mmCIF file of C-alpha atoms and ligand atoms in Angstrom:
data_model
loop_
_atom_site.group_PDB
_atom_site.id
_atom_site.type_symbol
_atom_site.label_atom_id
_atom_site.label_comp_id
_atom_site.label_asym_id
_atom_site.label_seq_id
_atom_site.Cartn_x
_atom_site.Cartn_y
_atom_site.Cartn_z
ATOM 1 C CA MET A 17 13.929 23.826 3.884
ATOM 2 C CA THR A 18 12.116 20.258 3.927
ATOM 3 C CA THR A 19 14.273 17.325 3.055
ATOM 4 C CA LEU A 20 12.599 13.787 2.457
ATOM 5 C CA LEU A 21 14.258 11.142 2.048
ATOM 6 C CA ILE A 22 13.243 9.236 -1.974
ATOM 7 C CA ASN A 23 13.993 5.829 -3.151
ATOM 8 C CA THR A 24 11.956 7.243 -6.523
ATOM 9 C CA ILE A 25 9.634 8.449 -8.327
ATOM 10 C CA TYR A 26 8.032 7.669 -11.102
ATOM 11 C CA ARG A 27 4.636 7.295 -13.797
ATOM 12 C CA ALA A 28 3.965 3.989 -13.694
ATOM 13 C CA THR A 29 -0.396 1.762 -13.282
ATOM 14 C CA GLU A 30 -1.356 0.868 -9.969
ATOM 15 C CA GLY A 31 -0.866 -2.837 -10.349
ATOM 16 C CA GLU A 32 -3.017 -3.978 -6.404
ATOM 17 C CA GLY A 33 -5.819 -3.217 -4.270
ATOM 18 C CA VAL A 34 -9.422 -2.023 -4.847
ATOM 19 C CA GLN A 35 -7.051 1.012 -7.622
ATOM 20 C CA LEU A 36 -5.726 -1.528 -9.540
ATOM 21 C CA GLY A 37 -5.064 -0.120 -13.499
ATOM 22 C CA SER A 38 -4.988 3.269 -12.186
ATOM 23 C CA PRO A 39 -2.526 5.102 -13.972
ATOM 24 C CA GLN A 40 -0.630 7.597 -11.057
ATOM 25 C CA VAL A 41 2.553 8.685 -10.153
ATOM 26 C CA PHE A 42 4.420 7.632 -6.554
ATOM 27 C CA VAL A 43 6.520 8.706 -4.447
ATOM 28 C CA ARG A 44 8.300 5.689 -2.764
ATOM 29 C CA PHE A 45 9.720 7.240 0.434
ATOM 30 C CA GLN A 46 13.454 5.767 1.139
ATOM 31 C CA GLY A 47 13.542 3.829 4.855
ATOM 32 C CA CYS A 48 11.855 1.291 6.590
ATOM 33 C CA ALA A 49 12.133 0.127 10.315
ATOM 34 C CA ILE A 50 8.978 -3.166 9.896
ATOM 35 C CA GLY A 51 11.994 -5.643 8.615
ATOM 36 C CA CYS A 52 8.889 -8.149 7.016
ATOM 37 C CA VAL A 53 10.421 -11.595 5.371
ATOM 38 C CA ASN A 54 9.051 -11.867 1.748
ATOM 39 C CA CYS A 55 9.564 -7.564 1.461
ATOM 40 C CA ASP A 56 9.937 -7.355 -2.721
ATOM 41 C CA SER A 57 11.121 -3.772 -1.685
ATOM 42 C CA LYS A 58 15.080 -3.886 0.709
ATOM 43 C CA GLU A 59 16.511 -2.165 -1.083
ATOM 44 C CA THR A 60 14.083 0.512 0.313
ATOM 45 C CA TRP A 61 15.237 -0.127 4.270
ATOM 46 C CA ASP A 62 17.981 2.125 4.741
ATOM 47 C CA PHE A 63 17.468 5.351 5.305
ATOM 48 C CA ASP A 64 20.147 7.046 3.391
ATOM 49 C CA ALA A 65 20.431 10.910 3.571
ATOM 50 C CA SER A 66 21.854 10.454 -0.085
ATOM 51 C CA LYS A 67 18.222 10.266 -1.327
ATOM 52 C CA GLY A 68 17.868 13.037 0.607
ATOM 53 C CA LEU A 69 15.139 15.672 -2.058
ATOM 54 C CA GLU A 70 14.098 18.829 -1.212
ATOM 55 C CA LEU A 71 9.942 19.415 -0.174
ATOM 56 C CA ALA A 72 10.378 21.545 -3.782
ATOM 57 C CA GLU A 73 12.161 19.447 -6.087
ATOM 58 C CA VAL A 74 9.829 16.186 -4.939
ATOM 59 C CA VAL A 75 6.751 18.180 -5.909
ATOM 60 C CA LYS A 76 8.681 19.550 -8.982
ATOM 61 C CA LYS A 77 9.247 15.599 -10.303
ATOM 62 C CA VAL A 78 5.362 14.783 -9.702
ATOM 63 C CA ASP A 79 4.742 17.771 -11.342
ATOM 64 C CA GLU A 80 6.168 16.620 -14.464
ATOM 65 C CA LEU A 81 5.330 12.838 -14.268
ATOM 66 C CA ALA A 82 1.367 14.193 -14.462
ATOM 67 C CA HIS A 83 2.444 16.299 -16.738
ATOM 68 C CA GLU A 84 4.283 14.064 -19.583
ATOM 69 C CA GLY A 85 0.737 12.364 -21.778
ATOM 70 C CA ARG A 86 -1.723 14.982 -23.265
ATOM 71 C CA TRP A 87 -3.686 15.266 -20.929
ATOM 72 C CA PRO A 88 -2.094 15.516 -17.236
ATOM 73 C CA LEU A 89 -3.214 13.065 -13.649
ATOM 74 C CA ARG A 90 -4.794 13.396 -11.182
ATOM 75 C CA ARG A 91 -3.177 10.742 -8.453
ATOM 76 C CA VAL A 92 -0.477 10.223 -6.102
ATOM 77 C CA SER A 93 0.409 7.222 -4.300
ATOM 78 C CA ILE A 94 2.647 7.642 -1.138
ATOM 79 C CA THR A 95 4.866 4.351 -1.052
ATOM 80 C CA GLY A 96 7.954 2.556 0.583
ATOM 81 C CA GLY A 97 9.570 1.985 2.485
ATOM 82 C CA ASP A 98 7.992 3.220 4.885
ATOM 83 C CA PRO A 99 6.335 6.574 4.352
ATOM 84 C CA LEU A 100 4.816 6.867 8.213
ATOM 85 C CA HIS A 101 7.699 6.502 10.253
ATOM 86 C CA PRO A 102 8.167 8.649 12.637
ATOM 87 C CA GLN A 103 11.278 10.453 10.742
ATOM 88 C CA HIS A 104 9.348 11.068 7.761
ATOM 89 C CA VAL A 105 6.034 12.398 8.712
ATOM 90 C CA PRO A 106 7.855 15.478 9.038
ATOM 91 C CA GLY A 107 8.173 16.178 5.319
ATOM 92 C CA LEU A 108 5.128 13.343 4.800
ATOM 93 C CA MET A 109 2.680 16.112 6.004
ATOM 94 C CA ALA A 110 4.420 18.703 3.979
ATOM 95 C CA LEU A 111 4.361 17.131 0.972
ATOM 96 C CA ILE A 112 0.793 15.899 1.405
ATOM 97 C CA ILE A 113 -0.689 19.123 2.305
ATOM 98 C CA ASP A 114 1.550 20.733 -0.805
ATOM 99 C CA LEU A 115 0.147 17.709 -3.403
ATOM 100 C CA LYS A 116 -3.849 18.695 -2.582
ATOM 101 C CA LEU A 117 -3.087 22.735 -2.087
ATOM 102 C CA LYS A 118 -2.019 20.669 -6.137
ATOM 103 C CA GLY A 119 -5.290 18.969 -6.619
ATOM 104 C CA TYR A 120 -3.828 15.797 -6.401
ATOM 105 C CA TRP A 121 -6.271 12.884 -5.176
ATOM 106 C CA ILE A 122 -3.438 10.806 -3.006
ATOM 107 C CA ASN A 123 -2.994 7.435 -1.740
ATOM 108 C CA LEU A 124 -1.351 6.874 1.334
ATOM 109 C CA GLU A 125 0.210 3.741 1.521
ATOM 110 C CA ALA A 126 -0.014 1.812 4.968
ATOM 111 C CA ALA A 127 2.038 -0.888 7.445
ATOM 112 C CA GLY A 128 -0.922 -1.075 9.096
ATOM 113 C CA SER A 129 2.236 -0.832 12.073
ATOM 114 C CA ARG A 130 1.091 2.575 13.008
ATOM 115 C CA ILE A 131 -2.167 5.204 12.608
ATOM 116 C CA VAL A 132 -0.367 9.079 11.920
ATOM 117 C CA GLU A 133 -3.743 10.664 12.409
ATOM 118 C CA GLU A 134 -2.881 13.809 11.087
ATOM 119 C CA ALA A 135 -1.336 12.519 7.305
ATOM 120 C CA PHE A 136 -4.354 10.079 7.057
ATOM 121 C CA LYS A 137 -6.709 12.826 7.986
ATOM 122 C CA ALA A 138 -5.244 14.638 4.649
ATOM 123 C CA SER A 139 -5.647 11.580 2.277
ATOM 124 C CA ASP A 140 -8.534 10.528 0.081
ATOM 125 C CA PHE A 141 -7.732 6.500 0.677
ATOM 126 C CA ILE A 142 -5.379 5.159 2.565
ATOM 127 C CA SER A 143 -4.410 1.388 2.202
ATOM 128 C CA PHE A 144 -4.015 -0.644 4.886
ATOM 129 C CA ASP A 145 -1.255 -3.678 5.951
ATOM 130 C CA PHE A 146 -2.655 -6.673 7.446
ATOM 131 C CA LYS A 147 0.119 -8.761 7.761
ATOM 132 C CA THR A 148 -0.178 -11.901 7.648
ATOM 133 C CA PRO A 149 1.912 -14.475 9.688
ATOM 134 C CA SER A 150 4.147 -15.501 6.336
ATOM 135 C CA THR A 151 5.957 -11.611 6.874
ATOM 136 C CA GLY A 152 6.989 -12.027 9.889
ATOM 137 C CA VAL A 153 5.136 -9.203 11.615
ATOM 138 C CA ARG A 154 2.555 -8.616 13.288
ATOM 139 C CA THR A 155 -0.897 -6.621 13.158
ATOM 140 C CA SER A 156 -1.936 -5.595 15.844
ATOM 141 C CA LEU A 157 -6.600 -6.294 15.624
ATOM 142 C CA GLU A 158 -7.192 -3.249 17.577
ATOM 143 C CA LEU A 159 -5.201 -0.986 15.687
ATOM 144 C CA LEU A 160 -6.929 -2.359 13.030
ATOM 145 C CA ALA A 161 -10.723 -2.471 14.819
ATOM 146 C CA ARG A 162 -9.264 1.623 14.297
ATOM 147 C CA PHE A 163 -8.520 1.845 11.525
ATOM 148 C CA ILE A 164 -11.090 0.381 9.910
ATOM 149 C CA ARG A 165 -13.824 3.089 12.898
ATOM 150 C CA ASP A 166 -11.976 6.567 12.052
ATOM 151 C CA PHE A 167 -10.765 5.220 8.775
ATOM 152 C CA GLY A 168 -12.307 2.441 6.749
ATOM 153 C CA HIS A 169 -15.113 5.175 4.571
ATOM 154 C CA LYS A 170 -11.920 6.375 2.505
ATOM 155 C CA GLY A 171 -9.411 3.118 2.873
ATOM 156 C CA GLN A 172 -9.295 -0.733 1.505
ATOM 157 C CA ILE A 173 -6.746 -3.303 4.122
ATOM 158 C CA LYS A 174 -4.516 -6.092 2.298
ATOM 159 C CA ALA A 175 -2.585 -8.500 3.177
ATOM 160 C CA VAL A 176 0.211 -10.842 1.219
ATOM 161 C CA ILE A 177 -1.311 -14.415 1.371
ATOM 162 C CA ALA A 178 1.238 -17.309 0.676
ATOM 163 C CA ASP A 179 0.106 -20.130 1.779
ATOM 164 C CA ASN A 180 -3.411 -21.097 4.309
ATOM 165 C CA ALA A 181 -1.779 -20.296 7.515
ATOM 166 C CA ASP A 182 -1.881 -17.140 5.698
ATOM 167 C CA PHE A 183 -5.880 -18.108 4.897
ATOM 168 C CA GLY A 184 -6.472 -18.076 7.787
ATOM 169 C CA ALA A 185 -4.785 -15.637 9.963
ATOM 170 C CA ALA A 186 -6.445 -13.117 7.658
ATOM 171 C CA PHE A 187 -10.690 -13.856 7.980
ATOM 172 C CA GLU A 188 -9.448 -14.475 11.819
ATOM 173 C CA ALA A 189 -8.594 -11.120 11.698
ATOM 174 C CA ARG A 190 -11.164 -9.974 10.405
ATOM 175 C CA ARG A 191 -13.824 -11.637 12.179
ATOM 176 C CA GLN A 192 -12.622 -10.644 15.770
ATOM 177 C CA ILE A 193 -13.088 -7.905 14.267
ATOM 178 C CA GLU A 194 -16.335 -8.179 13.125
ATOM 179 C CA GLU A 195 -17.428 -8.462 16.307
ATOM 180 C CA GLN A 196 -15.542 -5.812 18.181
ATOM 181 C CA VAL A 197 -17.127 -3.060 15.523
ATOM 182 C CA GLY A 198 -19.093 -4.998 13.788
ATOM 183 C CA PRO A 199 -20.192 -5.709 9.739
ATOM 184 C CA HIS A 200 -18.311 -3.556 7.722
ATOM 185 C CA PRO A 201 -17.297 -1.913 4.491
ATOM 186 C CA ILE A 202 -14.524 -1.533 3.738
ATOM 187 C CA PRO A 203 -12.539 -4.445 1.331
ATOM 188 C CA TRP A 204 -10.473 -6.228 2.647
ATOM 189 C CA VAL A 205 -7.978 -7.836 -0.133
ATOM 190 C CA LEU A 206 -5.600 -10.593 -0.792
ATOM 191 C CA THR A 207 -2.588 -10.362 -3.116
ATOM 192 C CA PRO A 208 -1.273 -13.886 -3.068
ATOM 193 C CA ALA A 209 2.716 -14.518 -2.812
ATOM 194 C CA PHE A 210 5.090 -14.844 -5.307
ATOM 195 C CA SER A 211 7.940 -17.434 -4.170
ATOM 196 C CA PRO A 212 11.698 -16.388 -5.133
ATOM 197 C CA GLY A 213 12.332 -17.249 -9.004
ATOM 198 C CA GLU A 214 8.822 -17.471 -8.995
ATOM 199 C CA LYS A 215 7.253 -16.084 -12.630
ATOM 200 C CA MET A 216 3.532 -16.652 -12.201
ATOM 201 C CA PRO A 217 2.049 -17.736 -9.069
ATOM 202 C CA LEU A 218 -1.204 -19.773 -10.743
ATOM 203 C CA LYS A 219 -0.904 -22.548 -8.694
ATOM 204 C CA ARG A 220 -1.620 -19.997 -5.802
ATOM 205 C CA PHE A 221 -3.386 -17.677 -7.070
ATOM 206 C CA GLN A 222 -6.726 -20.834 -7.931
ATOM 207 C CA GLU A 223 -5.423 -22.193 -3.991
ATOM 208 C CA VAL A 224 -5.519 -18.066 -3.023
ATOM 209 C CA MET A 225 -9.505 -17.805 -5.018
ATOM 210 C CA LYS A 226 -10.860 -21.431 -3.427
ATOM 211 C CA LEU A 227 -10.477 -20.686 -0.006
ATOM 212 C CA ASN A 228 -12.312 -17.454 -0.754
ATOM 213 C CA GLU A 229 -14.666 -19.135 -2.250
ATOM 214 C CA ASP A 230 -14.897 -22.181 0.733
ATOM 215 C CA TRP A 231 -15.138 -20.043 3.666
ATOM 216 C CA GLY A 232 -17.231 -17.878 2.280
ATOM 217 C CA ALA A 233 -15.824 -15.060 -0.500
ATOM 218 C CA PRO A 234 -15.148 -12.266 3.064
ATOM 219 C CA PHE A 235 -12.390 -11.073 0.371
ATOM 220 C CA ARG A 236 -11.439 -10.517 -2.668
ATOM 221 C CA VAL A 237 -8.670 -11.531 -4.220
ATOM 222 C CA ILE A 238 -6.455 -9.079 -6.403
ATOM 223 C CA GLY A 239 -2.595 -10.367 -7.514
ATOM 224 C CA GLN A 240 -0.206 -7.680 -8.744
ATOM 225 C CA GLN A 241 -1.151 -7.311 -12.676
ATOM 226 C CA HIS A 242 1.813 -5.801 -13.101
ATOM 227 C CA LYS A 243 4.231 -8.478 -12.309
ATOM 228 C CA TRP A 244 2.805 -10.476 -14.180
ATOM 229 C CA LEU A 245 2.912 -7.992 -17.184
ATOM 230 C CA TYR A 246 6.317 -6.999 -15.882
ATOM 231 C CA GLY A 247 8.139 -8.992 -14.654
ATOM 232 C CA VAL A 248 8.635 -9.942 -11.040
ATOM 233 C CA ASP A 249 11.557 -8.172 -10.861
ATOM 234 C CA ALA A 250 11.075 -5.024 -12.652
ATOM 235 C CA LYS A 251 10.937 -1.932 -10.757
ATOM 236 C CA ASN A 252 8.967 1.305 -10.832
ATOM 237 C CA VAL A 253 6.710 -0.231 -13.392
HETATM 238 S S1 SF4 B 1 6.743 -2.464 5.496
HETATM 239 FE FE1 SF4 B 1 7.029 -2.190 3.472
HETATM 240 S S2 SF4 B 1 8.666 -1.542 2.729
HETATM 241 FE FE2 SF4 B 1 8.768 -1.133 4.617
HETATM 242 S S3 SF4 B 1 9.614 -4.880 5.168
HETATM 243 FE FE3 SF4 B 1 7.350 -4.998 5.061
HETATM 244 S S4 SF4 B 1 7.113 -4.605 2.524
HETATM 245 FE FE4 SF4 B 1 9.033 -4.337 2.906
#
Protein backbone atom coordinates (compact mmCIF):
# COMPACT_ATOMS: atom_id res chain seq x y z
CA MET A 1 0.00 0.00 0.00
CA THR A 2 1.29 3.46 -0.90
CA THR A 3 0.07 6.35 1.25
CA LEU A 4 0.30 9.94 0.03
CA LEU A 5 -0.13 13.08 2.13
CA ILE A 6 -2.76 15.08 0.25
CA ASN A 7 -4.11 18.51 1.11
CA THR A 8 -6.84 18.49 -1.50
CA ILE A 9 -7.87 17.21 -4.92
CA TYR A 10 -10.09 19.48 -6.99
CA ARG A 11 -11.11 20.40 -10.50
CA ALA A 12 -10.44 23.93 -11.78
CA THR A 13 -8.96 25.99 -14.59
CA GLU A 14 -5.23 26.76 -14.46
CA GLY A 15 -4.95 30.32 -13.21
CA GLU A 16 -1.30 31.20 -13.90
CA GLY A 17 1.70 30.56 -16.12
CA VAL A 18 1.77 29.52 -19.77
CA GLN A 19 -0.91 26.85 -19.23
CA LEU A 20 -3.34 29.60 -18.14
CA GLY A 21 -6.92 28.77 -18.97
CA SER A 22 -6.54 24.98 -19.20
CA PRO A 23 -9.13 23.02 -17.19
CA GLN A 24 -7.57 20.22 -15.17
CA VAL A 25 -7.65 18.22 -11.97
CA PHE A 26 -5.28 19.47 -9.27
CA VAL A 27 -3.65 17.14 -6.75
CA ARG A 28 -2.21 19.27 -3.96
CA PHE A 29 0.28 17.51 -1.68
CA GLN A 30 0.34 18.24 2.04
CA GLY A 31 3.81 19.07 3.39
CA CYS A 32 6.39 21.70 2.46
CA ALA A 33 9.61 22.64 4.26
CA ILE A 34 10.70 25.50 1.98
CA GLY A 35 9.13 28.39 3.89
CA CYS A 36 8.52 31.22 1.39
CA VAL A 37 7.56 34.24 3.49
CA ASN A 38 4.85 35.28 1.02
CA CYS A 39 3.41 31.76 0.61
CA ASP A 40 -0.34 31.82 -0.03
CA SER A 41 -0.73 28.12 0.85
CA LYS A 42 0.65 27.95 4.38
CA GLU A 43 -2.03 25.43 5.28
CA THR A 44 -0.04 22.93 3.16
CA TRP A 45 3.18 23.21 5.23
CA ASP A 46 2.60 20.57 7.93
CA PHE A 47 3.45 16.97 7.13
CA ASP A 48 0.13 16.05 8.68
CA ALA A 49 -0.28 12.28 8.91
CA SER A 50 -4.06 12.67 9.18
CA LYS A 51 -4.00 13.79 5.53
CA GLY A 52 -2.89 10.34 4.33
CA LEU A 53 -4.72 8.85 1.34
CA GLU A 54 -4.01 5.57 -0.38
CA LEU A 55 -2.78 5.80 -3.96
CA ALA A 56 -5.89 4.03 -5.26
CA GLU A 57 -8.11 6.59 -3.49
CA VAL A 58 -6.18 9.48 -5.03
CA VAL A 59 -6.41 8.04 -8.54
CA LYS A 60 -10.12 7.26 -8.06
CA LYS A 61 -10.82 10.84 -6.98
CA VAL A 62 -8.87 12.22 -9.95
CA ASP A 63 -10.88 9.98 -12.28
CA GLU A 64 -14.19 11.03 -10.72
CA LEU A 65 -13.40 14.72 -11.05
CA ALA A 66 -12.01 14.32 -14.56
CA HIS A 67 -15.29 12.71 -15.63
CA GLU A 68 -17.64 15.28 -14.09
CA GLY A 69 -18.24 17.13 -17.34
CA ARG A 70 -19.76 15.97 -20.62
CA TRP A 71 -16.33 14.97 -21.86
CA PRO A 72 -13.45 13.84 -19.62
CA LEU A 73 -10.52 16.09 -18.81
CA ARG A 74 -7.10 14.61 -19.60
CA ARG A 75 -4.87 17.00 -17.67
CA VAL A 76 -3.63 16.69 -14.09
CA SER A 77 -1.54 19.26 -12.25
CA ILE A 78 0.47 17.99 -9.27
CA THR A 79 1.25 20.76 -6.83
CA GLY A 80 1.62 21.50 -3.13
CA GLY A 81 2.97 22.02 -0.66
CA ASP A 82 6.15 20.61 -2.12
CA PRO A 83 5.41 17.41 -4.06
CA LEU A 84 9.17 16.94 -4.57
CA HIS A 85 10.06 16.79 -0.88
CA PRO A 86 11.93 13.48 -0.36
CA GLN A 87 9.15 12.25 1.93
CA HIS A 88 6.65 12.59 -0.93
CA VAL A 89 8.75 11.22 -3.79
CA PRO A 90 7.88 7.49 -3.57
CA GLY A 91 4.14 8.29 -3.53
CA LEU A 92 4.57 10.97 -6.18
CA MET A 93 6.27 8.52 -8.53
CA ALA A 94 3.57 5.89 -7.98
CA LEU A 95 0.92 8.52 -8.69
CA ILE A 96 2.57 9.80 -11.87
CA ILE A 97 3.01 6.27 -13.20
CA ASP A 98 -0.62 5.32 -12.50
CA LEU A 99 -1.97 8.52 -14.05
CA LYS A 100 0.25 8.19 -17.12
CA LEU A 101 -0.98 4.60 -17.59
CA LYS A 102 -4.51 6.01 -17.63
CA GLY A 103 -3.52 8.48 -20.34
CA TYR A 104 -3.36 11.70 -18.32
CA TRP A 105 -1.08 14.61 -19.27
CA ILE A 106 0.90 15.58 -16.17
CA ASN A 107 2.00 19.04 -15.11
CA LEU A 108 4.40 19.02 -12.15
CA GLU A 109 4.84 22.16 -10.03
CA ALA A 110 8.43 22.32 -8.72
CA ALA A 111 9.50 24.80 -6.04
CA GLY A 112 12.94 25.23 -7.61
CA SER A 113 14.77 23.69 -4.67
CA ARG A 114 15.56 20.31 -6.23
CA ILE A 115 15.45 18.31 -9.44
CA VAL A 116 14.03 14.82 -9.11
CA GLU A 117 15.13 13.24 -12.37
CA GLU A 118 12.66 10.34 -12.42
CA ALA A 119 9.68 12.59 -11.69
CA PHE A 120 10.75 15.21 -14.23
CA LYS A 121 11.33 12.59 -16.91
CA ALA A 122 7.94 10.98 -16.29
CA SER A 123 6.01 14.30 -16.37
CA ASP A 124 4.84 16.06 -19.52
CA PHE A 125 5.49 19.60 -18.30
CA ILE A 126 7.37 21.07 -15.34
CA SER A 127 6.88 24.50 -13.84
CA PHE A 128 10.10 25.39 -12.00
CA ASP A 129 10.21 28.33 -9.58
CA PHE A 130 12.90 30.98 -9.46
CA LYS A 131 12.52 32.33 -5.92
CA THR A 132 12.88 36.11 -5.85
CA PRO A 133 14.22 38.07 -2.81
CA SER A 134 10.70 38.85 -1.51
CA THR A 135 10.13 35.11 -0.93
CA GLY A 136 13.05 34.94 1.51
CA VAL A 137 14.22 31.79 -0.28
CA ARG A 138 17.11 31.44 -2.70
CA THR A 139 17.12 29.36 -5.89
CA SER A 140 20.52 27.98 -6.91
CA LEU A 141 21.46 29.29 -10.36
CA GLU A 142 23.40 26.07 -10.98
CA LEU A 143 20.22 24.09 -10.39
CA LEU A 144 18.23 26.42 -12.60
CA ALA A 145 20.78 26.09 -15.41
CA ARG A 146 20.64 22.31 -15.08
CA PHE A 147 16.85 22.38 -15.25
CA ILE A 148 16.98 24.48 -18.42
CA ARG A 149 19.58 22.22 -20.04
CA ASP A 150 17.84 18.94 -19.21
CA PHE A 151 14.14 19.83 -19.09
CA GLY A 152 13.81 23.27 -20.70
CA HIS A 153 12.10 21.71 -23.72
CA LYS A 154 9.05 20.92 -21.60
CA GLY A 155 8.89 23.54 -18.91
CA GLN A 156 8.57 27.10 -17.73
CA ILE A 157 10.31 29.16 -15.05
CA LYS A 158 8.00 31.14 -12.79
CA ALA A 159 8.96 34.05 -10.54
CA VAL A 160 6.76 36.09 -8.21
CA ILE A 161 7.54 39.82 -8.51
CA ALA A 162 6.73 42.10 -5.59
CA ASP A 163 9.02 45.03 -6.43
CA ASN A 164 11.96 46.31 -8.48
CA ALA A 165 14.42 44.19 -6.49
CA ASP A 166 12.54 41.03 -7.49
CA PHE A 167 12.51 42.07 -11.13
CA GLY A 168 16.23 42.87 -11.00
CA ALA A 169 17.01 39.49 -9.44
CA ALA A 170 15.04 37.62 -12.12
CA PHE A 171 16.67 39.67 -14.87
CA GLU A 172 20.17 39.04 -13.51
CA ALA A 173 19.51 35.32 -13.02
CA ARG A 174 18.29 34.99 -16.58
CA ARG A 175 21.29 36.95 -17.90
CA GLN A 176 23.81 34.84 -15.96
CA ILE A 177 22.18 31.59 -17.01
CA GLU A 178 22.14 32.67 -20.64
CA GLU A 179 25.91 33.15 -20.35
CA GLN A 180 26.20 29.54 -19.14
CA VAL A 181 23.74 27.70 -21.37
CA GLY A 182 23.30 30.12 -24.26
CA PRO A 183 19.98 31.50 -25.51
CA HIS A 184 17.20 29.22 -24.34
CA PRO A 185 13.61 29.16 -25.54
CA ILE A 186 12.03 28.19 -22.22
CA PRO A 187 9.51 30.84 -21.13
CA TRP A 188 10.30 32.82 -18.00
CA VAL A 189 6.99 33.95 -16.53
CA LEU A 190 6.70 36.83 -14.08
CA THR A 191 3.72 36.72 -11.71
CA PRO A 192 2.98 40.11 -10.09
CA ALA A 193 2.60 39.48 -6.34
CA PHE A 194 -0.49 40.09 -4.25
CA SER A 195 0.02 41.78 -0.88
CA PRO A 196 -2.06 40.59 2.08
CA GLY A 197 -5.59 41.95 1.82
CA GLU A 198 -5.05 43.32 -1.68
CA LYS A 199 -7.90 42.70 -4.12
CA MET A 200 -6.11 43.17 -7.42
CA PRO A 201 -2.59 44.59 -7.74
CA LEU A 202 -3.29 46.66 -10.85
CA LYS A 203 -0.57 49.21 -10.19
CA ARG A 204 2.07 46.53 -9.50
CA PHE A 205 0.95 44.59 -12.56
CA GLN A 206 1.39 47.67 -14.75
CA GLU A 207 4.78 48.41 -13.19
CA VAL A 208 6.04 44.87 -13.84
CA MET A 209 4.86 45.05 -17.45
CA LYS A 210 6.58 48.42 -17.88
CA LEU A 211 9.85 47.09 -16.38
CA ASN A 212 9.71 44.13 -18.77
CA GLU A 213 9.18 46.44 -21.75
CA ASP A 214 11.99 48.75 -20.63
CA TRP A 215 14.46 45.89 -20.15
CA GLY A 216 14.08 44.33 -23.58
CA ALA A 217 11.09 42.05 -22.83
CA PRO A 218 12.94 38.94 -21.68
CA PHE A 219 9.86 37.71 -19.79
CA ARG A 220 6.19 37.01 -20.16
CA VAL A 221 4.08 38.76 -17.53
CA ILE A 222 1.07 36.62 -16.58
CA GLY A 223 -1.12 37.35 -13.57
CA GLN A 224 -3.09 34.98 -11.36
CA GLN A 225 -6.42 34.90 -13.14
CA HIS A 226 -8.17 32.80 -10.48
CA LYS A 227 -7.51 35.48 -7.84
CA TRP A 228 -9.11 38.19 -9.99
CA LEU A 229 -12.12 36.00 -10.70
CA TYR A 230 -12.79 34.45 -7.31
CA GLY A 231 -10.96 36.66 -4.81
CA VAL A 232 -7.51 36.51 -3.31
CA ASP A 233 -8.47 34.17 -0.46
CA ALA A 234 -10.54 31.67 -2.47
CA LYS A 235 -9.19 28.11 -2.38
CA ASN A 236 -9.52 25.26 -4.87
CA VAL A 237 -10.52 27.53 -7.77
S1 LIG B 1 7.27 26.23 -2.06
FE1 LIG B 1 5.12 26.74 -2.44
S2 LIG B 1 3.96 25.82 -0.73
FE2 LIG B 1 6.13 25.80 -0.14
S3 LIG B 1 6.40 27.70 1.05
FE3 LIG B 1 6.95 28.20 -1.08
S4 LIG B 1 5.04 28.97 -2.04
FE4 LIG B 1 4.47 27.90 -0.11
